[in-house]
PDB file of C-alpha atoms in Angstrom:
ATOM      1  CA  MET N   1       0.000   0.000   0.000  1.00  0.00           C
ATOM      2  CA  ILE N   2       1.380   3.426  -0.953  1.00  0.00           C
ATOM      3  CA  ASP N   3       0.560   5.020   2.442  1.00  0.00           C
ATOM      4  CA  ASP N   4       3.092   2.738   4.133  1.00  0.00           C
ATOM      5  CA  ILE N   5       5.989   4.466   2.347  1.00  0.00           C
ATOM      6  CA  ASP N   6       6.091   7.265   4.898  1.00  0.00           C
ATOM      7  CA  ALA N   7       5.113   5.233   7.955  1.00  0.00           C
ATOM      8  CA  ILE N   8       6.675   6.568  11.125  1.00  0.00           C
ATOM      9  CA  THR N   9       7.559   4.121  13.842  1.00  0.00           C
ATOM     10  CA  PRO N  10       7.841   5.626  17.326  1.00  0.00           C
ATOM     11  CA  CYS N  11      10.915   4.886  19.399  1.00  0.00           C
ATOM     12  CA  PRO N  12      10.342   2.496  22.282  1.00  0.00           C
ATOM     13  CA  VAL N  13       9.902   4.198  25.632  1.00  0.00           C
ATOM     14  CA  ARG N  14      12.588   3.336  28.137  1.00  0.00           C
ATOM     15  CA  PRO N  15      11.478   2.798  31.723  1.00  0.00           C
ATOM     16  CA  ALA N  16      12.560   5.534  34.105  1.00  0.00           C
ATOM     17  CA  ALA N  17      15.686   4.662  36.064  1.00  0.00           C
ATOM     18  CA  SER N  18      15.056   4.041  39.728  1.00  0.00           C
ATOM     19  CA  ALA N  19      17.188   5.697  42.393  1.00  0.00           C
ATOM     20  CA  GLU N  20      19.017   2.391  42.846  1.00  0.00           C
ATOM     21  CA  THR N  21      20.038   2.096  39.186  1.00  0.00           C
ATOM     22  CA  ARG N  22      20.849   5.773  38.634  1.00  0.00           C
ATOM     23  CA  GLY N  23      24.488   6.645  38.407  1.00  0.00           C
ATOM     24  CA  PRO N  24      26.443   9.912  38.609  1.00  0.00           C
ATOM     25  CA  ILE N  25      26.103  10.439  34.855  1.00  0.00           C
ATOM     26  CA  ASP N  26      22.301  10.309  35.135  1.00  0.00           C
ATOM     27  CA  ASP N  27      22.426  12.999  37.816  1.00  0.00           C
ATOM     28  CA  LEU N  28      24.554  15.233  35.583  1.00  0.00           C
ATOM     29  CA  ARG N  29      22.097  14.885  32.718  1.00  0.00           C
ATOM     30  CA  THR N  30      19.235  16.175  34.848  1.00  0.00           C
ATOM     31  CA  THR N  31      21.088  19.070  36.501  1.00  0.00           C
ATOM     32  CA  ARG N  32      22.972  20.636  33.601  1.00  0.00           C
ATOM     33  CA  SER N  33      22.136  24.207  32.720  1.00  0.00           C
ATOM     34  CA  ALA N  34      21.235  25.290  29.218  1.00  0.00           C
ATOM     35  CA  SER N  35      24.173  25.282  26.858  1.00  0.00           C
ATOM     36  CA  PRO N  36      24.914  28.023  24.318  1.00  0.00           C
ATOM     37  CA  SER N  37      23.864  25.590  21.595  1.00  0.00           C
ATOM     38  CA  SER N  38      20.342  25.450  23.050  1.00  0.00           C
ATOM     39  CA  PHE N  39      20.067  29.214  22.658  1.00  0.00           C
ATOM     40  CA  ARG N  40      21.269  28.863  19.085  1.00  0.00           C
ATOM     41  CA  SER N  41      18.692  26.153  18.454  1.00  0.00           C
ATOM     42  CA  SER N  42      15.848  28.462  19.522  1.00  0.00           C
ATOM     43  CA  LEU N  43      17.016  30.897  16.849  1.00  0.00           C
ATOM     44  CA  ASP N  44      17.089  27.995  14.373  1.00  0.00           C
ATOM     45  CA  VAL N  45      13.501  27.072  15.317  1.00  0.00           C
ATOM     46  CA  SER N  46      12.405  30.646  14.679  1.00  0.00           C
ATOM     47  CA  ARG N  47      14.154  30.752  11.287  1.00  0.00           C
ATOM     48  CA  ARG N  48      12.770  27.323  10.365  1.00  0.00           C
ATOM     49  CA  ARG N  49       9.231  28.520  11.230  1.00  0.00           C
ATOM     50  CA  ALA N  50       9.729  31.550   8.982  1.00  0.00           C
ATOM     51  CA  SER N  51      10.907  29.214   6.209  1.00  0.00           C
ATOM     52  CA  VAL N  52       7.831  26.986   6.529  1.00  0.00           C
ATOM     53  CA  LYS N  53       5.527  30.022   6.662  1.00  0.00           C
ATOM     54  CA  ALA N  54       7.047  31.366   3.436  1.00  0.00           C
ATOM     55  CA  LEU N  55       6.606  27.955   1.832  1.00  0.00           C
ATOM     56  CA  GLU N  56       2.948  27.638   2.862  1.00  0.00           C
ATOM     57  CA  GLU N  57       1.964  31.168   1.821  1.00  0.00           C
ATOM     58  CA  GLY N  58      -0.290  31.164  -1.201  1.00  0.00           C
ATOM     59  CA  THR N  59      -1.354  27.527  -0.840  1.00  0.00           C
ATOM     60  CA  ASP N  60      -4.552  28.304   1.123  1.00  0.00           C
ATOM     61  CA  GLY N  61      -3.941  25.115   3.117  1.00  0.00           C
ATOM     62  CA  ASP N  62      -4.284  22.945   0.000  1.00  0.00           C
ATOM     63  CA  PRO N  63      -1.949  19.923   0.350  1.00  0.00           C
ATOM     64  CA  GLU N  64      -1.684  19.533  -3.450  1.00  0.00           C
ATOM     65  CA  ARG N  65      -0.487  23.126  -3.891  1.00  0.00           C
ATOM     66  CA  LEU N  66       1.900  22.774  -0.936  1.00  0.00           C
ATOM     67  CA  TRP N  67       3.295  19.524  -2.402  1.00  0.00           C
ATOM     68  CA  MET N  68       3.899  21.246  -5.754  1.00  0.00           C
ATOM     69  CA  ARG N  69       5.713  24.138  -4.046  1.00  0.00           C
ATOM     70  CA  MET N  70       7.794  21.697  -2.014  1.00  0.00           C
ATOM     71  CA  LEU N  71       8.745  19.795  -5.162  1.00  0.00           C
ATOM     72  CA  ALA N  72       9.698  23.031  -6.939  1.00  0.00           C
ATOM     73  CA  LEU N  73      11.827  23.979  -3.944  1.00  0.00           C
ATOM     74  CA  GLN N  74      13.463  20.548  -3.902  1.00  0.00           C
ATOM     75  CA  ARG N  75      14.127  20.656  -7.646  1.00  0.00           C
ATOM     76  CA  LYS N  76      15.764  24.080  -7.449  1.00  0.00           C
ATOM     77  CA  PHE N  77      17.503  24.067  -4.053  1.00  0.00           C
ATOM     78  CA  GLY N  78      17.565  20.489  -2.641  1.00  0.00           C
ATOM     79  CA  CYS N  79      16.146  21.451   0.788  1.00  0.00           C
ATOM     80  CA  TYR N  80      14.693  18.031   1.669  1.00  0.00           C
ATOM     81  CA  ASN N  81      15.965  14.528   2.287  1.00  0.00           C
ATOM     82  CA  SER N  82      13.026  12.451   1.047  1.00  0.00           C
ATOM     83  CA  ALA N  83      12.956   9.311  -1.089  1.00  0.00           C
ATOM     84  CA  ARG N  84       9.324  10.016  -1.966  1.00  0.00           C
ATOM     85  CA  MET N  85      10.194  13.473  -3.282  1.00  0.00           C
ATOM     86  CA  SER N  86      13.082  12.071  -5.293  1.00  0.00           C
ATOM     87  CA  ALA N  87      10.808   9.407  -6.772  1.00  0.00           C
ATOM     88  CA  ALA N  88       8.105  11.966  -7.597  1.00  0.00           C
ATOM     89  CA  LEU N  89      10.580  14.253  -9.329  1.00  0.00           C
ATOM     90  CA  SER N  90      12.322  11.517 -11.280  1.00  0.00           C
ATOM     91  CA  SER N  91       9.166   9.664 -12.332  1.00  0.00           C
ATOM     92  CA  GLY N  92       6.882  12.625 -12.938  1.00  0.00           C
ATOM     93  CA  ASN N  93       4.112  10.954 -10.855  1.00  0.00           C
ATOM     94  CA  VAL N  94       3.843  13.908  -8.505  1.00  0.00           C
ATOM     95  CA  SER N  95       0.117  13.594  -7.738  1.00  0.00           C
ATOM     96  CA  ILE N  96       0.192   9.847  -7.143  1.00  0.00           C
ATOM     97  CA  LEU N  97       3.131  10.137  -4.743  1.00  0.00           C
ATOM     98  CA  ARG N  98       1.733  13.100  -2.754  1.00  0.00           C
ATOM     99  CA  PRO N  99       1.762  12.189   0.952  1.00  0.00           C
ATOM    100  CA  SER N 100      -0.861  13.221   3.472  1.00  0.00           C
ATOM    101  CA  LYS N 101      -0.836  16.735   4.946  1.00  0.00           C
ATOM    102  CA  ALA N 102       0.579  15.292   8.182  1.00  0.00           C
ATOM    103  CA  CYS N 103       3.544  13.839   6.276  1.00  0.00           C
ATOM    104  CA  LEU N 104       4.049  17.121   4.422  1.00  0.00           C
ATOM    105  CA  ASP N 105       4.186  18.881   7.792  1.00  0.00           C
ATOM    106  CA  LEU N 106       6.766  16.366   9.059  1.00  0.00           C
ATOM    107  CA  LEU N 107       8.905  16.904   5.970  1.00  0.00           C
ATOM    108  CA  ASN N 108       8.754  20.654   6.563  1.00  0.00           C
ATOM    109  CA  GLU N 109       9.710  20.266  10.237  1.00  0.00           C
ATOM    110  CA  ASN N 110      12.962  18.677   9.100  1.00  0.00           C
ATOM    111  CA  MET N 111      13.606  20.960   6.161  1.00  0.00           C
ATOM    112  CA  ALA N 112      16.880  22.820   6.060  1.00  0.00           C
ATOM    113  CA  ILE N 113      16.617  26.461   7.115  1.00  0.00           C
ATOM    114  CA  LEU N 114      16.078  28.489   3.984  1.00  0.00           C
ATOM    115  CA  PRO N 115      18.432  31.364   3.204  1.00  0.00           C
ATOM    116  CA  ASP N 116      16.821  34.762   2.596  1.00  0.00           C
ATOM    117  CA  SER N 117      17.430  34.427  -1.153  1.00  0.00           C
ATOM    118  CA  VAL N 118      15.289  31.266  -1.250  1.00  0.00           C
ATOM    119  CA  ILE N 119      12.545  32.900   0.809  1.00  0.00           C
ATOM    120  CA  SER N 120      12.621  35.760  -1.718  1.00  0.00           C
ATOM    121  CA  TRP N 121      12.235  33.186  -4.497  1.00  0.00           C
ATOM    122  CA  LEU N 122       9.155  31.818  -2.711  1.00  0.00           C
ATOM    123  CA  ARG N 123       7.727  35.341  -2.329  1.00  0.00           C
ATOM    124  CA  PRO N 124       8.266  36.935  -5.745  1.00  0.00           C
ATOM    125  CA  ASP N 125       5.707  39.717  -5.100  1.00  0.00           C
ATOM    126  CA  GLU N 126       7.645  41.303  -2.249  1.00  0.00           C
TER     127      GLU N 126
END
């Protein structure tokens, strides 16, 4: 079935370590303060959100239009790491291989942060 291509399998949940099995390393993991990289990652999240917003503008929430924009972006800039997108672009079966809106959202969560020049390409009217 074609929907199984993008199936996501959750990671197994590990049981919480009891006080008896906790070691000094476990204590360090829970008491560390925020690192400079965590501050940098919040900036990355903000830039990634702006990238996704620019991508979704003009689609009116239509998954087909969003998919076509994503494919155009992939063709021109290579922003995604998706076998489905590669197959759609190489085969020309873009409508048949369009994933659900939830999968499109997951692809966009993991999209590379777009440089300003690419965002300008997505927003030609500005």
